[in-house]
Amino acid sequence: MSEIVSVINYKGGVGKTTLTLQIGVGLVTLFQKRILLVDLDPQCSLSLSTVDEHYWADRVEKQGSVREMIQSFYESEKPECNPDWIIENALDRAWDSMPGKLEGLDLLPGHLDLPDYEMKLVAKKPGHMNAEEYQLKRYMILKDALAKVRKKYDMILCDCPPNIYMVARNAIIASDYFLVPTIPDFISCYGVPFILEHIKAMQEEVRERGGHTEAKFLGIVRNRVRQAGSHLVKEHEEHSVKLRERYEGALFDSMIIDRIGVAELLGSRENLYTAKSERSNEIKKDFTHLVREVLRRMGKD
Ligand SMILES: Nc1ncnc2c1ncn2[C@@H]1O[C@H](COP(=O)(O)OP(=O)(O)O)[C@@H](O)[C@H]1O
Ligand SMILES: [Mg+2]
């Protein structure tokens, strides 16, 4: 049975999408795992970093995406994840000229309409449910839907939007673990305690309503860390110390340094772990440590 992991923070730009993708690609390339990436952010960066934009646009209109998964809550008693919505071997698709070929990394693509569904989930009860059921079940759509496909995968990684609204709440309720990326600076770290509190309060609410949720805090990963020589820049060092003191063992030892090539990798759909350029070596080292630590913290090394 696969584990479901959500990458979440309500700060944008801290690396949720980058980490989701590169942890997924690393698990497939280095550990031959079967991975499903789930794009829950309406910006659809994860989808666009994985498959060609025209292929994605055409595909989600013709075959469906997470939008249809949420819509299924309104159409039947059991939310579904139709296997047709999943793009198999996503880095292989519609991008034959690129060096990113990779089998075993599937994508449940995102959709730009998701904000409308955030609103709908808050305001509109499905006709087939009573009010009490609706209060609970609207958090459990992803969990119920993914139950149908999860046995195909070793791990499912959910890239969350930069908020803790309904879709992100669904991700947490579906998950076994959640991972919080942050940049170790004042602005990015400010929201970390709040996201943890919100997740805890939401889990309590779901339990009080009779729902089951067990997502555990896998930890905090520092991303876009800036170095000066062999040291971290002062602000990043200070916030690393604060995070380590406040969250004890929850701060990952591995971290991702801020490097130009990281952003380029997203745009080029190149597989970091098989890339040959000198510049990719350092990035590869960072992400390989991170992937190993993810497995270790999940007791899977
Ligand atoms: N370690 C890094 N070094 C350099 N650029 C990075 C790094 N991590 C992320 N980025 C860039 O920062 C931007 C935000 O990252 P992204 O993963 O999209 O964040 P989020 O999903 O949290 O909004 C992107 O342009 C991405 O390419
Ligand atoms: Mg993102």
XYZ file of C-alpha atoms and ligand atoms in Angstrom:
329
model
C 0.000 0.000 0.000
C 1.344 3.386 -0.905
C 1.984 6.237 1.435
C 0.417 9.603 0.646
C 2.534 12.681 1.388
C 1.382 16.295 1.082
C 3.844 19.098 0.503
C 2.231 22.110 2.089
C 2.799 25.664 3.254
C 0.587 28.646 2.801
C 3.496 30.724 1.738
C 4.012 30.692 -2.031
C 7.457 30.488 -3.606
C 9.072 28.350 -0.905
C 9.531 25.329 -3.169
C 6.463 23.136 -2.691
C 6.254 22.318 -6.379
C 10.000 21.986 -6.850
C 10.298 19.584 -3.925
C 7.233 17.559 -4.890
C 8.566 17.045 -8.395
C 12.188 16.363 -7.499
C 11.353 14.017 -4.630
C 9.063 12.150 -7.030
C 11.622 11.987 -9.836
C 14.317 10.949 -7.329
C 12.236 8.133 -5.895
C 11.580 6.784 -9.384
C 15.110 7.229 -10.749
C 17.193 6.268 -7.716
C 14.891 3.819 -5.957
C 12.707 2.442 -8.775
C 9.544 3.400 -6.908
C 6.217 3.917 -8.645
C 5.048 7.442 -7.906
C 1.900 9.423 -8.528
C 2.176 13.220 -8.436
C -1.084 15.036 -7.687
C -1.283 18.691 -8.736
C -3.672 20.506 -6.397
C -2.537 24.064 -7.081
C -4.675 25.971 -9.617
C -1.462 27.529 -10.931
C -0.756 24.033 -12.279
C 3.032 24.508 -12.050
C 3.574 20.842 -11.269
C 1.637 19.784 -14.369
C 3.452 22.320 -16.522
C 6.848 21.248 -15.153
C 6.078 17.682 -16.077
C 4.237 17.609 -19.402
C 4.085 19.984 -22.352
C 1.523 22.783 -21.812
C -0.461 22.026 -24.981
C -0.589 18.354 -24.175
C -1.755 19.174 -20.634
C -4.450 21.630 -21.772
C -5.816 19.245 -24.369
C -5.612 16.271 -22.079
C -7.413 17.805 -19.076
C -10.251 19.043 -21.286
C -10.680 15.714 -23.083
C -9.954 13.248 -20.292
C -10.248 15.057 -16.976
C -8.129 16.054 -14.005
C -8.430 16.804 -10.274
C -11.304 19.097 -11.265
C -13.414 16.094 -12.262
C -12.316 14.318 -9.085
C -13.812 17.097 -6.981
C -16.836 17.347 -9.232
C -17.466 13.619 -8.644
C -18.355 14.532 -5.032
C -21.458 16.225 -6.419
C -22.398 13.423 -8.745
C -22.262 10.213 -6.759
C -22.111 8.802 -3.237
C -18.479 7.786 -3.762
C -15.924 10.299 -5.049
C -13.806 8.721 -7.751
C -10.404 8.886 -9.371
C -10.942 7.662 -12.892
C -7.665 6.085 -14.121
C -8.203 7.933 -17.432
C -7.462 11.205 -15.636
C -3.956 10.042 -14.744
C -1.162 10.784 -17.213
C 1.035 7.696 -17.098
C 4.810 8.097 -17.345
C 4.227 11.830 -17.435
C 7.819 12.861 -18.142
C 7.682 10.657 -21.260
C 4.624 12.312 -22.700
C 4.405 14.720 -25.584
C 7.973 15.761 -25.093
C 9.965 13.217 -27.060
C 12.756 15.600 -27.908
C 13.579 16.286 -24.262
C 15.997 14.204 -22.221
C 13.503 13.674 -19.406
C 12.275 10.225 -20.334
C 11.240 8.365 -17.248
C 8.921 5.458 -16.628
C 7.105 5.110 -13.347
C 6.213 8.732 -12.657
C 2.502 9.365 -13.187
C 0.655 12.655 -12.849
C -2.881 13.453 -11.848
C -2.963 16.848 -13.551
C -4.230 20.072 -12.055
C -6.841 22.447 -13.406
C -7.094 26.238 -13.510
C -10.733 26.055 -12.357
C -9.887 24.754 -8.876
C -10.602 28.104 -7.114
C -14.245 27.769 -8.216
C -14.327 24.376 -6.558
C -12.849 25.787 -3.360
C -15.889 28.079 -3.231
C -18.307 25.366 -4.213
C -17.057 22.998 -1.504
C -17.567 25.669 1.139
C -21.021 26.732 -0.022
C -22.785 23.944 -1.859
C -23.998 20.672 -0.403
C -24.447 17.758 -2.814
C -28.120 16.865 -3.213
C -27.493 13.259 -2.163
C -26.122 14.173 1.316
C -27.531 15.548 4.541
C -25.924 18.637 6.094
C -23.973 16.714 8.714
C -22.501 14.258 6.226
C -21.538 17.160 3.987
C -19.591 18.886 6.797
C -17.364 15.835 7.058
C -17.330 14.334 3.575
C -16.238 17.522 1.826
C -12.856 17.038 3.531
C -12.574 13.411 2.481
C -12.987 13.583 -1.298
C -9.319 13.079 -2.118
C -8.889 10.332 0.481
C -11.894 8.389 -0.835
C -10.983 8.934 -4.469
C -7.292 8.020 -4.132
C -8.175 4.839 -2.229
C -9.065 3.378 -5.625
C -5.696 3.981 -7.264
C -3.202 3.972 -4.403
C -2.337 0.295 -4.549
C -0.650 0.921 -7.917
C 1.917 3.222 -6.284
C 4.655 3.136 -3.681
C 4.028 6.779 -2.888
C 1.600 9.528 -3.849
C 2.903 13.099 -3.553
C 0.393 15.969 -3.386
C 1.547 19.462 -4.346
C -0.719 21.787 -2.364
C -1.853 25.319 -3.184
C -0.411 28.134 -1.017
C -3.328 28.140 1.410
C -5.199 25.858 3.786
C -8.616 26.031 2.140
C -10.733 23.071 1.131
C -8.450 21.459 -1.446
C -5.387 21.627 0.818
C -7.490 20.272 3.694
C -8.486 17.378 1.487
C -4.814 16.700 0.833
C -4.001 16.594 4.553
C -6.933 14.321 5.352
C -5.884 11.957 2.546
C -2.254 11.917 3.675
C -0.137 9.720 5.900
C 2.472 12.474 6.176
C 2.903 16.144 5.402
C 6.103 17.973 4.638
C 6.577 21.724 5.070
C 9.170 23.450 2.872
C 10.358 26.882 3.899
C 13.074 29.358 3.105
C 15.001 29.977 6.344
C 14.231 33.680 6.500
C 11.922 35.854 8.569
C 9.016 36.138 6.115
C 8.974 32.493 5.077
C 9.297 31.105 8.599
C 6.656 33.412 10.052
C 3.739 31.268 8.873
C 5.190 27.859 9.820
C 3.652 27.652 13.322
C 0.299 28.801 11.937
C 0.143 26.179 9.234
C 0.945 23.499 11.813
C -1.764 24.837 14.156
C -4.326 25.010 11.364
C -3.609 21.461 10.301
C -3.938 20.234 13.885
C -7.216 22.093 14.450
C -8.630 20.803 11.181
C -7.663 17.224 12.013
C -9.372 17.589 15.406
C -12.500 18.920 13.752
C -12.596 15.979 11.329
C -12.098 13.502 14.193
C -14.871 15.151 16.210
C -17.176 14.688 13.247
C -16.318 10.988 13.189
C -13.773 11.069 10.352
C -10.419 9.350 10.322
C -7.205 11.310 9.807
C -3.696 10.398 10.733
C -1.365 12.587 8.704
C 1.874 12.927 10.646
C 4.284 15.825 10.458
C 7.246 14.499 8.463
C 9.239 17.647 9.023
C 10.451 20.984 7.705
C 12.750 21.196 4.710
C 14.814 24.300 4.153
C 14.908 25.345 0.512
C 16.536 28.181 -1.409
C 19.176 28.308 1.309
C 21.851 30.846 0.527
C 25.500 30.155 1.145
C 28.471 32.463 1.451
C 31.539 30.292 1.023
C 31.133 27.242 3.215
C 28.657 28.954 5.566
C 25.023 29.916 5.299
C 24.326 33.622 5.025
C 23.623 35.137 8.450
C 19.832 35.348 8.223
C 19.523 31.789 6.937
C 21.861 30.485 9.637
C 19.915 32.303 12.366
C 16.568 31.012 11.155
C 17.977 27.502 10.782
C 18.985 27.636 14.451
C 15.528 28.915 15.432
C 13.773 26.200 13.440
C 16.001 23.525 14.964
C 15.328 24.811 18.507
C 11.604 25.195 18.023
C 10.905 21.967 16.138
C 13.697 19.756 17.493
C 13.968 16.633 15.371
C 11.467 17.865 12.795
C 13.991 19.974 10.904
C 15.502 17.938 8.069
C 19.304 17.700 8.111
C 19.316 17.848 4.345
C 18.562 21.166 2.683
C 18.363 22.546 -0.837
C 20.742 25.381 -1.654
C 19.501 28.268 -3.813
C 20.989 27.655 -7.256
C 20.086 29.042 -10.655
C 19.892 25.571 -12.187
C 17.025 24.473 -9.918
C 14.552 26.782 -11.654
C 15.901 25.840 -15.073
C 15.324 22.176 -14.365
C 11.635 22.825 -13.818
C 11.324 24.595 -17.148
C 13.370 22.091 -19.149
C 11.745 18.925 -17.767
C 15.219 17.427 -17.571
C 15.717 14.547 -15.179
C 18.047 15.979 -12.571
C 19.248 12.579 -11.428
C 20.520 11.544 -14.855
C 21.643 15.016 -16.007
C 25.297 15.196 -16.972
C 26.125 18.886 -16.660
C 28.566 19.982 -13.988
C 26.055 22.466 -12.597
C 23.486 19.752 -11.975
C 25.921 17.738 -9.795
C 25.570 19.937 -6.713
C 21.805 20.135 -7.125
C 21.631 16.383 -7.554
C 23.591 15.921 -4.312
C 21.159 18.128 -2.370
C 18.070 16.386 -3.681
C 19.539 12.899 -3.297
C 20.166 13.619 0.410
C 16.630 14.931 0.713
C 15.058 11.889 -0.956
C 17.064 9.549 1.293
C 16.026 11.507 4.374
C 12.358 11.408 3.343
C 12.598 7.601 3.114
C 14.510 7.386 6.387
C 11.982 9.531 8.259
C 9.200 7.332 6.886
C 11.075 4.246 8.102
C 11.557 3.026 4.540
C 15.318 3.132 4.047
N 16.644 25.722 -4.460
C 16.232 26.595 -5.370
N 17.131 27.379 -6.028
C 16.739 28.271 -6.960
N 15.465 28.463 -7.326
C 14.516 27.731 -6.712
C 14.842 26.758 -5.714
N 13.688 26.186 -5.285
C 12.696 26.759 -5.982
N 13.183 27.693 -6.833
C 12.408 28.578 -7.729
O 11.585 29.389 -6.900
C 10.316 29.568 -7.490
C 9.264 29.055 -6.527
O 9.399 27.664 -6.369
P 8.130 26.723 -6.351
O 8.610 25.327 -6.214
O 7.247 27.024 -7.519
O 7.446 27.213 -5.002
P 5.955 27.026 -4.487
O 5.404 25.796 -5.136
O 6.082 26.897 -3.005
O 5.205 28.267 -4.865
C 10.339 28.814 -8.809
O 10.641 29.711 -9.827
C 11.446 27.805 -8.609
O 12.042 27.431 -9.809
Mg 3.687 25.537 -6.295
